[in-house]
PDB file of C-alpha atoms and ligand atoms in Angstrom:
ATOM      1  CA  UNK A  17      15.486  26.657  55.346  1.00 40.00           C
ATOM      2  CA  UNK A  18      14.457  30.174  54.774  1.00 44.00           C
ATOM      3  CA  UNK A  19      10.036  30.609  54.901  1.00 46.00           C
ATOM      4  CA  UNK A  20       9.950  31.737  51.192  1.00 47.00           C
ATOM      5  CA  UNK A  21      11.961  28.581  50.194  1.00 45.00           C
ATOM      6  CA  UNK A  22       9.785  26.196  52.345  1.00 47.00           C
ATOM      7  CA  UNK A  23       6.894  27.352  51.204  1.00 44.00           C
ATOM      8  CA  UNK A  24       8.209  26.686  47.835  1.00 49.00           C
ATOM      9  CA  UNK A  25       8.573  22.966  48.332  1.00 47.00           C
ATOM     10  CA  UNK A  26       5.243  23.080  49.743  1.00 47.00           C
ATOM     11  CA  UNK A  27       3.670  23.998  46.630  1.00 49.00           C
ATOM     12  CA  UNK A  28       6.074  21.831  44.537  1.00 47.00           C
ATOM     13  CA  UNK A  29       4.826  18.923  46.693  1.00 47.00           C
ATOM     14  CA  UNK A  30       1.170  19.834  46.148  1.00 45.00           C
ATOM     15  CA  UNK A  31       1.691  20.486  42.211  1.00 45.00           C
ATOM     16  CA  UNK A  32       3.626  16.871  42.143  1.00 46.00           C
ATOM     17  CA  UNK A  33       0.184  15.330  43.801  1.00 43.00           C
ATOM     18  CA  UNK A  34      -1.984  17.330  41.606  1.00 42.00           C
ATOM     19  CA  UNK A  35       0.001  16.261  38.254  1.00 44.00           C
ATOM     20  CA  UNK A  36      -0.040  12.155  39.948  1.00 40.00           C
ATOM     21  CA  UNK A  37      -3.795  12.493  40.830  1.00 41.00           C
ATOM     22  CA  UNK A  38      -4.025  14.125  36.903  1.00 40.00           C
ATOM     23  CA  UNK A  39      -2.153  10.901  35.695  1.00 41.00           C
ATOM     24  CA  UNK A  40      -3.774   7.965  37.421  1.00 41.00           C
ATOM     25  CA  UNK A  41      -7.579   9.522  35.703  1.00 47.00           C
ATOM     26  CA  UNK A  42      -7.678   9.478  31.682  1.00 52.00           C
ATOM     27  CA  UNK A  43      -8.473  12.908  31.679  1.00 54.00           C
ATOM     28  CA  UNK A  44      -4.882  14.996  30.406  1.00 52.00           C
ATOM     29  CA  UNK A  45      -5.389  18.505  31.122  1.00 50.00           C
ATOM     30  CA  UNK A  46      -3.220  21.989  30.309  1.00 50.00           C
ATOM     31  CA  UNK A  47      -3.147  24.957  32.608  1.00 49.00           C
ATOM     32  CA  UNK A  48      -7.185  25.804  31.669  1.00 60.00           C
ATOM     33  CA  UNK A  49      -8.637  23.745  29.264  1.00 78.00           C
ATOM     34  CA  UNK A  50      -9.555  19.617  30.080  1.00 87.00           C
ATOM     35  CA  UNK A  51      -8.211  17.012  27.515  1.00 96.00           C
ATOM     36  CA  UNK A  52     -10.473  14.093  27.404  1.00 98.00           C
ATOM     37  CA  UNK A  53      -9.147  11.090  26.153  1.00 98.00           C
ATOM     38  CA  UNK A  54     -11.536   9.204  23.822  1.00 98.00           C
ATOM     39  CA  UNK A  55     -10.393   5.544  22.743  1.00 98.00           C
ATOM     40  CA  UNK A  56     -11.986   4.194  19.543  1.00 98.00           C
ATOM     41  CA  UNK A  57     -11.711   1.051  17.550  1.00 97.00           C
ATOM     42  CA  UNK A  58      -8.762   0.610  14.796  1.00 95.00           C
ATOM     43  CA  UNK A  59     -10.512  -0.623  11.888  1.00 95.00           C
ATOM     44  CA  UNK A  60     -14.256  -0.396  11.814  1.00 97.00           C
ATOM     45  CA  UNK A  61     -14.867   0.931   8.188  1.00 97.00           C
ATOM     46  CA  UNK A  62     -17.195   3.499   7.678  1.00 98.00           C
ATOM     47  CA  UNK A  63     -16.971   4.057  11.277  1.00 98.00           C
ATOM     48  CA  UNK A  64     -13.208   4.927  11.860  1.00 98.00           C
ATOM     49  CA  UNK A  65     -10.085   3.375  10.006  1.00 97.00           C
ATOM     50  CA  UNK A  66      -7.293   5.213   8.101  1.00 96.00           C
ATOM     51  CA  UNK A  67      -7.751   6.914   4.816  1.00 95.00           C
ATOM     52  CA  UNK A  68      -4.725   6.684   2.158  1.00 95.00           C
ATOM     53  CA  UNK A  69      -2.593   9.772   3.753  1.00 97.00           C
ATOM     54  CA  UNK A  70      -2.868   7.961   6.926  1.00 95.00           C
ATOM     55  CA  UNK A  71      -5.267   9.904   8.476  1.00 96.00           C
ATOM     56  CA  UNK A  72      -7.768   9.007  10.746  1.00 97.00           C
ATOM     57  CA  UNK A  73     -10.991   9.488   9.985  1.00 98.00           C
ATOM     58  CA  UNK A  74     -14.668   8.029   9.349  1.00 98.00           C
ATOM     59  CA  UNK A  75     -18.230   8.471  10.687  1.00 98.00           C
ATOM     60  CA  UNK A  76     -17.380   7.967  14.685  1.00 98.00           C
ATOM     61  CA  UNK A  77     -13.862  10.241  13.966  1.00 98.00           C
ATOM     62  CA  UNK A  78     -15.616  13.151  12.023  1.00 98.00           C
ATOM     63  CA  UNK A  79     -18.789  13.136  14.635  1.00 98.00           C
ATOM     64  CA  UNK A  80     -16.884  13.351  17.369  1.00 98.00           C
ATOM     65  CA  UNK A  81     -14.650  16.006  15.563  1.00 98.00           C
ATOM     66  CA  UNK A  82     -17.937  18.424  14.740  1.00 98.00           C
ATOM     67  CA  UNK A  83     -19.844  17.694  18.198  1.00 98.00           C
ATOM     68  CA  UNK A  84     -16.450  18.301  19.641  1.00 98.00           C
ATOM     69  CA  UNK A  85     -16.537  22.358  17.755  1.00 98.00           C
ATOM     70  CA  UNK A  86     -19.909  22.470  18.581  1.00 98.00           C
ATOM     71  CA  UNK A  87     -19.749  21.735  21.981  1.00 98.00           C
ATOM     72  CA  UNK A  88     -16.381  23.860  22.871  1.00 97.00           C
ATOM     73  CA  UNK A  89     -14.531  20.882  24.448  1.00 97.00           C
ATOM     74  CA  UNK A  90     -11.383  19.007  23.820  1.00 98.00           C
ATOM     75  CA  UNK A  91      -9.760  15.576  23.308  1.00 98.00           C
ATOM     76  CA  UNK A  92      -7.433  13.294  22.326  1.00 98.00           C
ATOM     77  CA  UNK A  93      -7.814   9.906  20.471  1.00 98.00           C
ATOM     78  CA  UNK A  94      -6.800   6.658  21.210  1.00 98.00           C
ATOM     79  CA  UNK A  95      -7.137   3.952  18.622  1.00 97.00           C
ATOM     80  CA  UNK A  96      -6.722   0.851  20.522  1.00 97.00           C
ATOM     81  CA  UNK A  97      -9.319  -1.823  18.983  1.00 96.00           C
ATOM     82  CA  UNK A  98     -12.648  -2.479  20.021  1.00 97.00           C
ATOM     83  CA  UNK A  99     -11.892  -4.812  23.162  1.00 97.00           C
ATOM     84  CA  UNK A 100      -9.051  -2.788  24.142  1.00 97.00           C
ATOM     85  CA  UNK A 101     -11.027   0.287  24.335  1.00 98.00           C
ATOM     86  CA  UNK A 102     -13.576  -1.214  26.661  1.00 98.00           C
ATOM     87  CA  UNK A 103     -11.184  -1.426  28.852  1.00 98.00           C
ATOM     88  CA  UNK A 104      -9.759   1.273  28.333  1.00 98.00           C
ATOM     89  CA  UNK A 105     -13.366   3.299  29.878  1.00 98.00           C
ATOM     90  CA  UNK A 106     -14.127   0.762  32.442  1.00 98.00           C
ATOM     91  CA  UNK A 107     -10.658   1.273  34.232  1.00 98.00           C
ATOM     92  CA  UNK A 108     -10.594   4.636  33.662  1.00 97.00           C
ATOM     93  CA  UNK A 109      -7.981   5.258  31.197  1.00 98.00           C
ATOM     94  CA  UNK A 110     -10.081   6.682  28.943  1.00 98.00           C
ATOM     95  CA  UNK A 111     -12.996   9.000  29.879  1.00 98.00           C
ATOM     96  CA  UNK A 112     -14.912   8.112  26.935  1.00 98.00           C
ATOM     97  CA  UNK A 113     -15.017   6.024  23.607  1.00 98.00           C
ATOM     98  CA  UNK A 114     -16.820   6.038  20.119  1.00 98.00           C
ATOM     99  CA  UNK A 115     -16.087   2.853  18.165  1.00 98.00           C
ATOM    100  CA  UNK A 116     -19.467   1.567  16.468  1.00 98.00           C
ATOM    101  CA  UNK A 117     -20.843   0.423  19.888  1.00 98.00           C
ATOM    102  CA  UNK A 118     -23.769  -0.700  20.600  1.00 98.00           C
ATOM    103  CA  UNK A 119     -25.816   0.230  23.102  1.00 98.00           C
ATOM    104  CA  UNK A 120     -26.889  -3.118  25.009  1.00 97.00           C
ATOM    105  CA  UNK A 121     -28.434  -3.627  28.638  1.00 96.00           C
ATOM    106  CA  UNK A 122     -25.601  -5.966  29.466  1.00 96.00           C
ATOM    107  CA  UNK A 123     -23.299  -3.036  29.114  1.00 98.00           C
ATOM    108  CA  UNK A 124     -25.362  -0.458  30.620  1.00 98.00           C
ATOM    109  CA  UNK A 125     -24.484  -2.187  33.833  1.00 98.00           C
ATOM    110  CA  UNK A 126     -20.896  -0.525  33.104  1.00 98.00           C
ATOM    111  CA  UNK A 127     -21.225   1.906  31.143  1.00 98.00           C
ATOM    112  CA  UNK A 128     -23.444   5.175  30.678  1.00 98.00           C
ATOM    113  CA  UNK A 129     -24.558   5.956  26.813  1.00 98.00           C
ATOM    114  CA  UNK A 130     -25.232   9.089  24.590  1.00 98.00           C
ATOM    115  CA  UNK A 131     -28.672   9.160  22.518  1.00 98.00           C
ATOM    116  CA  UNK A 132     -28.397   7.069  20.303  1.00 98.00           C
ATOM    117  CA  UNK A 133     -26.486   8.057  16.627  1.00 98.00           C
ATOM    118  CA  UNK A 134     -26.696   4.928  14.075  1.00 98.00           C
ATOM    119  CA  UNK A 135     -28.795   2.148  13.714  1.00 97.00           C
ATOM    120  CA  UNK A 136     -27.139  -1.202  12.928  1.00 97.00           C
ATOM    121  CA  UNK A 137     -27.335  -4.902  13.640  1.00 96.00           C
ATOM    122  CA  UNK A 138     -25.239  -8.483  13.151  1.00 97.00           C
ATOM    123  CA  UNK A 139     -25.071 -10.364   9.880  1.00 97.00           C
ATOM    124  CA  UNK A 140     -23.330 -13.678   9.210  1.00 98.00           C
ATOM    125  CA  UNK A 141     -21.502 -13.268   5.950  1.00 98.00           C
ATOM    126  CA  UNK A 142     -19.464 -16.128   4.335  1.00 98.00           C
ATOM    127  CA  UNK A 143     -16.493 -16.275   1.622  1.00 98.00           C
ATOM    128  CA  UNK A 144     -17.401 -14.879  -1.836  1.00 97.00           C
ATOM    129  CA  UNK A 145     -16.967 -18.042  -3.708  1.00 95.00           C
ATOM    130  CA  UNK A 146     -18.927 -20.544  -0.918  1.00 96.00           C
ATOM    131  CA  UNK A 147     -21.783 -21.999  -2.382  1.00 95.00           C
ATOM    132  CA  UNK A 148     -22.094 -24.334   1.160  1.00 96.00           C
ATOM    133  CA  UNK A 149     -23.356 -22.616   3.499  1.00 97.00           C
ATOM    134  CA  UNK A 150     -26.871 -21.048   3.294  1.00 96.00           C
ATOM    135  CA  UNK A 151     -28.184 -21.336   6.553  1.00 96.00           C
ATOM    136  CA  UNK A 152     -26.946 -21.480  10.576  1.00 97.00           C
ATOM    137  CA  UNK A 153     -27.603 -25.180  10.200  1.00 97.00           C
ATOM    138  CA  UNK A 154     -24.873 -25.240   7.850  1.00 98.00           C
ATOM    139  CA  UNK A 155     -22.411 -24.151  10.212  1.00 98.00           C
ATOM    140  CA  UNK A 156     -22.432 -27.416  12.110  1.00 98.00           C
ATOM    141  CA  UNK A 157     -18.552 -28.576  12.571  1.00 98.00           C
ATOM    142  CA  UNK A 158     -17.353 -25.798  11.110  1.00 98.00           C
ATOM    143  CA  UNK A 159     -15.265 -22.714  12.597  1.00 98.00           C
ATOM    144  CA  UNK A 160     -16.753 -19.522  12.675  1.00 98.00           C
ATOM    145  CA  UNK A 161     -14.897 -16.165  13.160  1.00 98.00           C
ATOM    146  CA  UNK A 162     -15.899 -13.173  15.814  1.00 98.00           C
ATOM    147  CA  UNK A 163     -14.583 -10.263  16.602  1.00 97.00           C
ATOM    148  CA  UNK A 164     -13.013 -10.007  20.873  1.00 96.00           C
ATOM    149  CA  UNK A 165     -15.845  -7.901  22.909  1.00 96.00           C
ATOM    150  CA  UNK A 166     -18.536  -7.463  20.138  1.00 97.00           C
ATOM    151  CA  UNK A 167     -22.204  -7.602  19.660  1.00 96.00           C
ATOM    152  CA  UNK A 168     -21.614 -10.364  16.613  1.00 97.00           C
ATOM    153  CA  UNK A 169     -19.338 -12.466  18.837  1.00 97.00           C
ATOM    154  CA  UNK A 170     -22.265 -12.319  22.097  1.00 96.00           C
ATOM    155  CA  UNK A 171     -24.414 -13.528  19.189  1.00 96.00           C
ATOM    156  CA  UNK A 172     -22.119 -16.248  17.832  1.00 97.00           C
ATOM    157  CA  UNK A 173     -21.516 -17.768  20.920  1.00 97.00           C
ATOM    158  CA  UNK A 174     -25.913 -17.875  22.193  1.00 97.00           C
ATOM    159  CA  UNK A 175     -26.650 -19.882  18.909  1.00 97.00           C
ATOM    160  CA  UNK A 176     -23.430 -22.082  18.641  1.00 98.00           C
ATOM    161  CA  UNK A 177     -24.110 -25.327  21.260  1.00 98.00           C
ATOM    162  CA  UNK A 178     -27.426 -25.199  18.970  1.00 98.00           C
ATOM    163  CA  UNK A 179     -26.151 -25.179  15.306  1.00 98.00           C
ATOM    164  CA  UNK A 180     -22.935 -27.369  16.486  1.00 98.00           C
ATOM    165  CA  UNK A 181     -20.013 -24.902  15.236  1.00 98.00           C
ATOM    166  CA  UNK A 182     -16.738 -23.593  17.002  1.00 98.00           C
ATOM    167  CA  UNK A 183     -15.836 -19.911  17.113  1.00 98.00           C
ATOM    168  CA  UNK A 184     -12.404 -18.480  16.809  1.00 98.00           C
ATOM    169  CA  UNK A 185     -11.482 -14.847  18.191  1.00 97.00           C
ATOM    170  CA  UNK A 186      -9.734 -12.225  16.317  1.00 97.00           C
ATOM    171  CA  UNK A 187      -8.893  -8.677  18.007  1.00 94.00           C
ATOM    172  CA  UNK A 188      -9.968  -7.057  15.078  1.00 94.00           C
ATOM    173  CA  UNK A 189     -12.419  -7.046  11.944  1.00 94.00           C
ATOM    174  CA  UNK A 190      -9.623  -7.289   9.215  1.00 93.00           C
ATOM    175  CA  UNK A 191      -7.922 -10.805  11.003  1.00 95.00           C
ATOM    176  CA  UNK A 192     -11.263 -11.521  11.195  1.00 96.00           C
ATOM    177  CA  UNK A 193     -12.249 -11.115   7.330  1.00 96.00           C
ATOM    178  CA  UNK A 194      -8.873 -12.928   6.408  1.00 96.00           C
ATOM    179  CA  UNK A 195      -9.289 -16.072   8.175  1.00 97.00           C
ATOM    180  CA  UNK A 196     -12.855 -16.262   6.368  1.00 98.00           C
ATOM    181  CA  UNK A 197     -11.028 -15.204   2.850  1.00 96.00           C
ATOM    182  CA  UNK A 198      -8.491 -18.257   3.616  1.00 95.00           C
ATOM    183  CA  UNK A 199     -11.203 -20.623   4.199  1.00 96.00           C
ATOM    184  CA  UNK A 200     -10.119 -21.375   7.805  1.00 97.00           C
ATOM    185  CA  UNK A 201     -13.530 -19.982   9.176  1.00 98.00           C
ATOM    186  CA  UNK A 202     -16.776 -20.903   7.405  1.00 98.00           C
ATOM    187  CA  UNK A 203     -18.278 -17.516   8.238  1.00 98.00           C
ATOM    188  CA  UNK A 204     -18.276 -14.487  10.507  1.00 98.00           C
ATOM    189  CA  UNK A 205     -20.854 -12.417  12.892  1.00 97.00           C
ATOM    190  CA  UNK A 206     -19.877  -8.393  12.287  1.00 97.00           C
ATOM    191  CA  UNK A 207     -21.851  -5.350  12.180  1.00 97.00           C
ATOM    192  CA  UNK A 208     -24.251  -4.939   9.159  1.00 96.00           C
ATOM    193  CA  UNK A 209     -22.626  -1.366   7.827  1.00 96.00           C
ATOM    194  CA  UNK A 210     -19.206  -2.770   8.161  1.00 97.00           C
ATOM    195  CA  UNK A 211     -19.305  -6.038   6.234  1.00 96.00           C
ATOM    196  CA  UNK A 212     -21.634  -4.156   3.567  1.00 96.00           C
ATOM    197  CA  UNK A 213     -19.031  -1.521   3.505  1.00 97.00           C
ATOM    198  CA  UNK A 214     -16.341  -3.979   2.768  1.00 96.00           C
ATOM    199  CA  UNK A 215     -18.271  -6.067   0.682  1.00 96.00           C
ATOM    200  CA  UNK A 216     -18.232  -2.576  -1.326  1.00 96.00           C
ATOM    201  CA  UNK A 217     -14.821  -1.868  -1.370  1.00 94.00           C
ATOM    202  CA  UNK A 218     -13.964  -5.330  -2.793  1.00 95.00           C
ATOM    203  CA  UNK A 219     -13.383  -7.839   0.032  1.00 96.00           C
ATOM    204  CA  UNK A 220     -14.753 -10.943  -0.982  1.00 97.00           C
ATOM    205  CA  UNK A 221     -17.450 -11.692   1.126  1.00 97.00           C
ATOM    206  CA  UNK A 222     -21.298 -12.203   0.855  1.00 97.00           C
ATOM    207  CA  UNK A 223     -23.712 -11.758   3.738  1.00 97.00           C
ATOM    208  CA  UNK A 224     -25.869 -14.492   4.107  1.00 97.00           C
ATOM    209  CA  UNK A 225     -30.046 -13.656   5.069  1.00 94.00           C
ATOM    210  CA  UNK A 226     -31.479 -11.195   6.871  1.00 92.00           C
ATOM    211  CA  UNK A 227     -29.788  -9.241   9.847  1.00 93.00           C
ATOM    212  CA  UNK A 228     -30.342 -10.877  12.872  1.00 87.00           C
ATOM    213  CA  UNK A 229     -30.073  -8.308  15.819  1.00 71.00           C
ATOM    214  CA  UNK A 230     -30.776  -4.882  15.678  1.00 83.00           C
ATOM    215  CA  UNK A 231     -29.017  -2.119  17.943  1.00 91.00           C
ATOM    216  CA  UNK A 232     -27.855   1.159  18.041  1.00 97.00           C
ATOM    217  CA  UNK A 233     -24.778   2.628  18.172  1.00 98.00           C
ATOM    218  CA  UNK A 234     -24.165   5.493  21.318  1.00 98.00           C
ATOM    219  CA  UNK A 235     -21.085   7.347  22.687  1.00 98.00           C
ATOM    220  CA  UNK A 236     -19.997   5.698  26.133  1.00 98.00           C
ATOM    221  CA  UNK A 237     -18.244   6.691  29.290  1.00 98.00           C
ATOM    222  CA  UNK A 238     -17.979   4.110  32.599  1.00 98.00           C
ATOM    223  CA  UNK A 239     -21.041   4.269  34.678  1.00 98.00           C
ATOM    224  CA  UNK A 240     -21.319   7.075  36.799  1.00 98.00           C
ATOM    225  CA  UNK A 241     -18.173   9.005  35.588  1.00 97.00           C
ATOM    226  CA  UNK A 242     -17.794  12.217  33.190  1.00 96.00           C
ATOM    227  CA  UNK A 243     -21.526  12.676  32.651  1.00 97.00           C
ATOM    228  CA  UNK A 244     -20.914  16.004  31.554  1.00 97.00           C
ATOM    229  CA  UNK A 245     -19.538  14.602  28.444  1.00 98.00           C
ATOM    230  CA  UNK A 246     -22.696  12.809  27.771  1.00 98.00           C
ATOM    231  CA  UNK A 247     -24.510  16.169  27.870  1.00 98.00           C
ATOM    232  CA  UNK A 248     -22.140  17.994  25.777  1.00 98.00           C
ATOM    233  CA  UNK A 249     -22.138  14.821  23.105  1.00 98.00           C
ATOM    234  CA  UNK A 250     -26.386  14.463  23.406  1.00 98.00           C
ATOM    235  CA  UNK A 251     -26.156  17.955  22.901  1.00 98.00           C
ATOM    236  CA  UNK A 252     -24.005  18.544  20.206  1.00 98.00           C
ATOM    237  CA  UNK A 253     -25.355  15.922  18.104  1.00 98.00           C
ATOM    238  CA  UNK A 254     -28.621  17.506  18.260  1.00 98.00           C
ATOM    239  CA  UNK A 255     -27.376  20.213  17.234  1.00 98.00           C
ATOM    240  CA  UNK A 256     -25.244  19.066  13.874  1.00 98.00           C
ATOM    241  CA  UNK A 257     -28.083  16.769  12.974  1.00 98.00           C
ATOM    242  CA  UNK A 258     -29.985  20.109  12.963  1.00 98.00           C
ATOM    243  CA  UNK A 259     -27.773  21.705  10.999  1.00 98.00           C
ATOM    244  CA  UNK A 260     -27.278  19.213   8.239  1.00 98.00           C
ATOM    245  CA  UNK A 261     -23.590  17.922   9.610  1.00 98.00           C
ATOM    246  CA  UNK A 262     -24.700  14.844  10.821  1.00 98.00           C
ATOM    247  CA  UNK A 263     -26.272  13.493   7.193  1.00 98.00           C
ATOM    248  CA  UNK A 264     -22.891  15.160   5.279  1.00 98.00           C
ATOM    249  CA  UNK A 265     -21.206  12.985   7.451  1.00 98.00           C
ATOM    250  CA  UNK A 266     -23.230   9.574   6.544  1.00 98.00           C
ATOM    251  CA  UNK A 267     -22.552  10.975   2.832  1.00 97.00           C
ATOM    252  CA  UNK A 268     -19.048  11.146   2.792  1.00 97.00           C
ATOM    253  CA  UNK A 269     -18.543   7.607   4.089  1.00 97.00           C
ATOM    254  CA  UNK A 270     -21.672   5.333   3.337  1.00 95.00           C
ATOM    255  CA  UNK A 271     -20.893   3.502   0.047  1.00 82.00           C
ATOM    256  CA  UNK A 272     -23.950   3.884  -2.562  1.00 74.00           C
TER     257      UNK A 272
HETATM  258  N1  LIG B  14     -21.256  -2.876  17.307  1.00 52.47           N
HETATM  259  C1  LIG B  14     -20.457  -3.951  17.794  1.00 52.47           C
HETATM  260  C2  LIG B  14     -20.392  -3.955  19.286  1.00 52.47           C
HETATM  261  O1  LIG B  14     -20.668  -2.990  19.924  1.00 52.47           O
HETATM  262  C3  LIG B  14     -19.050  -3.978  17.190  1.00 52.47           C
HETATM  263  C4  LIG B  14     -18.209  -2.769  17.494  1.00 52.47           C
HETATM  264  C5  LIG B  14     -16.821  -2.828  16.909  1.00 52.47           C
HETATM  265  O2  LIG B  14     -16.353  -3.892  16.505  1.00 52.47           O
HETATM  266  N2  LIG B  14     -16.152  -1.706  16.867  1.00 52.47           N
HETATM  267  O3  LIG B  14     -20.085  -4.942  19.864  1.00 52.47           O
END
């Protein structure tokens, strides 16, 4: 084998390891510029679902979009479901995801947070035409739906040995709305914004009392790993609430 020719296999060999080593992190990148994969929920109305030409888009989708311009970095998203994209992050699959979480100190053991960028909390909301149940304590022998992963479902499951229901998973909010709707599930633990925005859009569903755990939503990345995204995302949402971004965002999706 002639020198120029070995050499050449050399650096095809070291390319091929690059490109595998490229592969096995959720980072994609092109000759200069690094791809970060960002994995988000499927349907979490206001906060990302699909608009009638298909499109995705919402709060979480458009933030990301403008901090993404303001910030000069790239991505790709990956709408998996809430669940799915934790995983996604914590085995590294993802670099990042924005799906309506909330920051919690159980997670924080896993995961490293932006500033915070919405403020939101649990409700328990019940089908439209129930005039049954009006408290927790009315829940007793009764199913109640939750959503794989989330805040509402943590809740669901600390209060249910005490108020004597069951709870049945559903990988996403719209499963999880149905089996309410068809009167297999008494009632349902999701995020304040999203039940109110689908109350608002004509599912029928009321929330029942007050919101019962406040938190705040934050961009996430697994512990330790691609803190330079949480810069550029702390950053650049400083920035676009300063320039009046951030609140034409909340206007274009928040119901009145
Ligand atoms: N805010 C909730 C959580 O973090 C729900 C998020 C979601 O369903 N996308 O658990």
């Amino acid at each position: 084998m002639k020198k120029a020719t070995k050499i050449g296999v050399l650096a095809m060999a070291v390319l091929m390891i690059f490109s595998l080593v490229g592969c096995s992190s959720g980072t994609t990148s092109t000759s200069d510029t690094k791809k970060y994969v960002i994995a988000t929920d499927t349907t979490f109305k206001p906060f990302e679902f699909e608009n009638d030409k298909g499109e995705r888009v919402g709060i979480d989708i458009d933030l990301l979009a403008a901090i993404a311009a303001d910030q000069g970095f790239e991505y790709e998203l990956k709408a998996v479901g809430f669940d799915a994209a934790l995983g996604e992050v914590t085995s590294g699959q993802s670099d990042g995801m924005i799906a309506g979480m909330s920051i919690t100190d159980v997670r924080k053991e896993t995961f490293d947070f932006s500033d915070p960028y919405f403020d939101s909390g649990v409700v328990m909301a019940v089908s439209a035409n129930d005039n049954t149940i009006k408290a927790y304590s009315d829940l007793a022998g009764k199913k109640v739906a939750v959503k794989n992963g989330t805040e509402g479902a943590t809740f669901a499951e600390s209060i249910k040995a005490q108020y004597g229901f069951e709870t049945v998973s559903f990988p996403d909010s719209s499963n999880m709305y149905e089996d309410v709707k068809a009167g297999n599930s008494a009632a349902l633990f999701e995020d304040y914004p999203v039940v109110g925005d689908a109350i608002a859009s004509g599912v029928p569903l009321k929330i029942i009392g007050e919101m019962e755990k406040g938190s705040s939503y934050g961009f996430a990345v697994k512990k330790g790993q691609n803190a330079e995204l949480i810069k550029m995302f702390n950053a650049g949402l400083a920035n676009v609430k300063a320039s009046g971004k951030y609140q034409e965002i909340l206007d274009t999706y928040i119901q009145k």
